[in-house]
Coordinates of C-alpha atoms in Angstrom, one line a residue:
M411 CA 110.4 147.6 80.7
M412 CA 109.5 151.0 79.3
S413 CA 108.6 153.5 82.0
V414 CA 105.9 156.2 82.0
S415 CA 106.3 159.1 84.1
K416 CA 103.9 159.8 86.8
Q417 CA 103.0 163.2 85.0
D418 CA 102.1 161.1 81.8
V419 CA 99.5 159.1 84.0
L420 CA 98.1 162.0 85.8
D421 CA 97.6 164.0 82.5
A422 CA 95.7 161.0 81.0
F423 CA 93.6 161.2 84.0
H424 CA 92.9 164.7 83.6
F425 CA 92.3 164.2 79.9
R426 CA 89.7 161.5 80.5
T427 CA 86.2 162.5 81.0
A428 CA 82.8 161.1 80.1
C429 CA 82.5 162.0 76.2
R430 CA 79.1 162.2 75.1
Y431 CA 79.7 163.6 71.8
Y432 CA 81.9 161.9 69.2
D433 CA 83.3 162.7 66.0
G434 CA 81.7 160.2 63.7
S435 CA 84.3 160.6 61.0
R436 CA 87.1 159.3 63.0
K437 CA 87.4 155.8 63.9
V438 CA 89.7 153.9 66.5
S439 CA 91.9 151.4 64.8
R440 CA 91.6 147.8 65.2
E441 CA 94.9 147.9 66.6
D442 CA 94.2 150.3 69.3
M443 CA 90.9 148.5 70.1
D444 CA 92.8 145.2 70.4
Y445 CA 95.3 147.0 73.0
I446 CA 92.2 148.6 74.9
L447 CA 90.6 145.0 75.3
E448 CA 93.8 143.3 76.3
L449 CA 94.0 145.9 79.1
G450 CA 90.4 144.5 80.1
R451 CA 91.5 140.9 79.6
L452 CA 94.5 141.4 81.9
S453 CA 92.9 143.2 84.7
P454 CA 92.9 142.0 88.3
S455 CA 89.8 140.4 89.7
S456 CA 88.7 138.8 92.9
V457 CA 90.3 135.5 93.5
G458 CA 91.4 135.5 90.0
S459 CA 88.1 134.8 88.9
E460 CA 88.1 136.9 85.5
P461 CA 84.3 136.7 85.4
W462 CA 83.9 138.8 82.2
Q463 CA 83.5 138.8 78.6
F464 CA 83.7 142.0 76.2
V465 CA 81.3 142.0 73.3
V466 CA 82.1 144.6 70.8
V467 CA 78.9 145.8 69.0
Q468 CA 79.6 147.4 65.8
D469 CA 76.4 146.2 64.0
K470 CA 74.2 149.0 63.0
A471 CA 71.1 147.2 63.3
L472 CA 71.8 146.0 66.8
R473 CA 72.9 149.6 68.0
E474 CA 69.4 150.7 66.5
A475 CA 67.7 148.1 68.6
I476 CA 69.4 149.2 71.8
K477 CA 68.6 153.0 71.3
P478 CA 64.9 152.9 72.5
V479 CA 65.9 151.1 75.8
G480 CA 69.5 152.7 76.0
W481 CA 68.5 156.2 77.2
G482 CA 72.2 156.8 78.4
V483 CA 74.0 155.6 75.3
A484 CA 71.4 156.5 72.5
G485 CA 72.9 159.7 71.7
Q486 CA 76.3 158.2 71.2
L487 CA 75.6 155.1 69.1
D488 CA 75.6 156.9 65.8
D489 CA 78.9 158.5 66.2
C490 CA 81.0 156.5 68.6
S491 CA 83.7 154.5 67.0
H492 CA 83.2 151.4 69.3
L493 CA 80.6 150.2 71.6
V494 CA 81.8 147.5 74.2
V495 CA 79.2 145.6 76.3
I496 CA 80.8 144.1 79.3
L497 CA 79.4 140.8 80.5
A498 CA 79.5 139.4 84.1
K499 CA 79.3 135.6 84.6
K500 CA 76.2 134.3 86.5
N501 CA 76.2 131.7 89.4
A502 CA 79.9 131.8 90.0
R503 CA 79.9 129.8 93.0
Y504 CA 82.6 128.1 94.8
D505 CA 81.3 124.6 93.6
S506 CA 80.6 125.7 90.1
D507 CA 82.7 124.4 87.3
F508 CA 83.7 128.0 86.5
M509 CA 85.2 128.5 89.7
R510 CA 87.0 125.0 89.7
E511 CA 88.5 126.1 86.2
V512 CA 90.0 129.4 87.9
L513 CA 92.1 126.8 90.2
L514 CA 92.9 124.5 87.2
R515 CA 94.3 127.6 85.2
R516 CA 96.7 127.9 88.2
G517 CA 97.8 124.4 87.7
L518 CA 96.2 123.0 91.0
S519 CA 95.0 119.6 91.1
G520 CA 94.0 116.8 93.7
E521 CA 94.1 117.9 97.4
K522 CA 95.5 121.4 96.4
L523 CA 92.6 122.0 94.2
E524 CA 89.8 120.9 96.9
A525 CA 91.6 123.0 99.5
G526 CA 91.4 126.2 97.2
L527 CA 87.7 125.5 96.7
A528 CA 87.2 125.2 100.5
V529 CA 88.9 128.6 100.7
Y530 CA 86.3 129.7 98.0
K531 CA 83.4 128.5 100.1
K532 CA 84.5 130.1 103.1
F533 CA 85.0 133.5 101.2
Q534 CA 81.5 133.4 99.5
V535 CA 79.5 131.9 102.3
E536 CA 80.9 133.3 105.4
D537 CA 83.2 136.3 104.7
M538 CA 81.4 138.2 101.9
K539 CA 78.0 136.2 101.9
Q540 CA 78.0 136.3 98.0
A541 CA 76.5 132.7 97.7
E542 CA 73.2 133.8 99.5
N543 CA 71.2 133.8 95.8
A544 CA 71.8 134.2 92.3
Q545 CA 71.7 138.1 92.4
T546 CA 74.4 138.4 95.1
L547 CA 76.7 136.2 93.0
F548 CA 76.1 138.4 89.9
D549 CA 76.5 141.6 91.8
W550 CA 79.9 140.3 93.0
A551 CA 80.9 139.2 89.5
A552 CA 79.6 142.6 88.0
K553 CA 81.7 144.3 90.5
Q554 CA 85.0 143.0 89.0
T555 CA 84.1 144.0 85.7
Y556 CA 84.4 147.6 86.7
I557 CA 88.0 147.0 87.5
A558 CA 88.4 145.9 83.8
L559 CA 86.2 148.7 82.8
G560 CA 88.4 151.4 84.8
N561 CA 91.7 150.0 83.2
M562 CA 90.3 150.2 79.6
M563 CA 89.3 153.7 79.9
T564 CA 92.6 154.8 81.6
G565 CA 94.4 152.9 78.9
A566 CA 92.5 154.5 76.1
A567 CA 93.0 158.0 77.8
L568 CA 97.0 157.4 77.9
I569 CA 96.9 157.1 73.8
G570 CA 94.4 160.1 73.3
I571 CA 91.2 157.8 72.8
D572 CA 88.0 159.1 74.7
S573 CA 85.5 156.9 76.4
C574 CA 82.1 157.1 78.3
P575 CA 81.0 154.4 80.9
I576 CA 77.3 153.6 80.4
E577 CA 74.8 152.4 83.2
G578 CA 71.8 154.2 81.9
F579 CA 69.9 151.6 80.0
E580 CA 67.1 149.1 80.8
Y581 CA 69.0 146.1 81.8
E582 CA 66.4 143.5 81.1
A583 CA 65.7 144.7 77.6
V584 CA 69.5 145.0 76.5
N585 CA 69.9 141.6 77.8
R586 CA 67.0 140.1 75.9
I587 CA 68.3 142.1 72.6
L588 CA 71.9 140.8 72.8
A589 CA 71.0 137.3 73.9
E590 CA 68.2 136.8 71.2
A591 CA 71.0 138.0 68.6
G592 CA 73.1 135.0 69.9
L593 CA 75.8 137.0 71.6
F594 CA 75.6 135.2 74.8
D595 CA 73.8 132.4 76.7
P596 CA 71.6 134.4 79.3
A597 CA 71.6 131.4 81.7
E598 CA 75.5 132.0 82.0
W599 CA 76.1 135.7 81.3
G600 CA 74.3 139.1 81.9
V601 CA 75.2 142.5 81.1
A602 CA 77.0 144.4 83.7
T603 CA 77.8 147.7 81.9
M604 CA 78.7 149.3 78.7
V605 CA 81.3 151.7 77.4
T606 CA 81.8 153.7 74.4
F607 CA 85.2 154.6 72.7
G608 CA 86.0 157.2 70.0
Y609 CA 87.4 160.8 69.7
R610 CA 85.4 163.9 71.1
S611 CA 83.8 166.2 68.7
K612 CA 84.3 169.3 70.8
D613 CA 85.9 170.3 74.1
I614 CA 84.7 169.0 77.2
S615 CA 84.4 170.9 80.6
R616 CA 86.5 169.5 83.2
K617 CA 84.5 168.1 86.0
A618 CA 84.9 169.7 89.3
R619 CA 86.6 167.2 91.9
K620 CA 86.4 166.9 95.7
P621 CA 89.6 168.2 97.3
V622 CA 92.0 165.4 98.3
E623 CA 91.5 166.2 102.0
E624 CA 87.8 165.1 101.5
V625 CA 88.7 161.9 99.8
V626 CA 92.0 160.6 101.4
R627 CA 92.5 159.7 104.9
W628 CA 95.8 158.3 106.4
V629 CA 95.7 156.0 109.2
E630 CA 99.2 155.6 110.9

């Protein structure tokens, strides 16, 4: 396997920052976007659930529709190369077909499959209390999408592509716009977050970070 130096990775983290001003004349290639999306697909998730879908919105009319309700992304939609809306699975309960398929992908069947579902039940009902209602289940699934989001942005930075994570939008309105466009079934999926990709149009001031002693604690 090709190795990447620790300094290369640190350099990418220093390079990566929230890019709010893109160069509209530069586009990320399809090959590079496929690579970024593959990083999302291959990301880890709780109990291997992979409760995500990635919707790449390039349609200008849809972007225009998002602008009035997307205050955190409106200024980027004209010039960013790609807009990715990350969806999270709804109602991913231990007894759902979705969670059963997670175990089937692992090749489990019969008693082993049922034992696995029993573990999921304890995890969701007792340990994390995720199964209390539809909102807690969605929040759990949405948390998993942020792992994919981070991996996509870091992987983009490693090859010199800028990005910006977006939470600043009216969630109900954006869900309605995209669902009415036929991009997903709102009974099964909901918008967790968005992210833009492209190339910065100007230098970005480096964000001040907390010192390591305020962030890291070793317990030995």
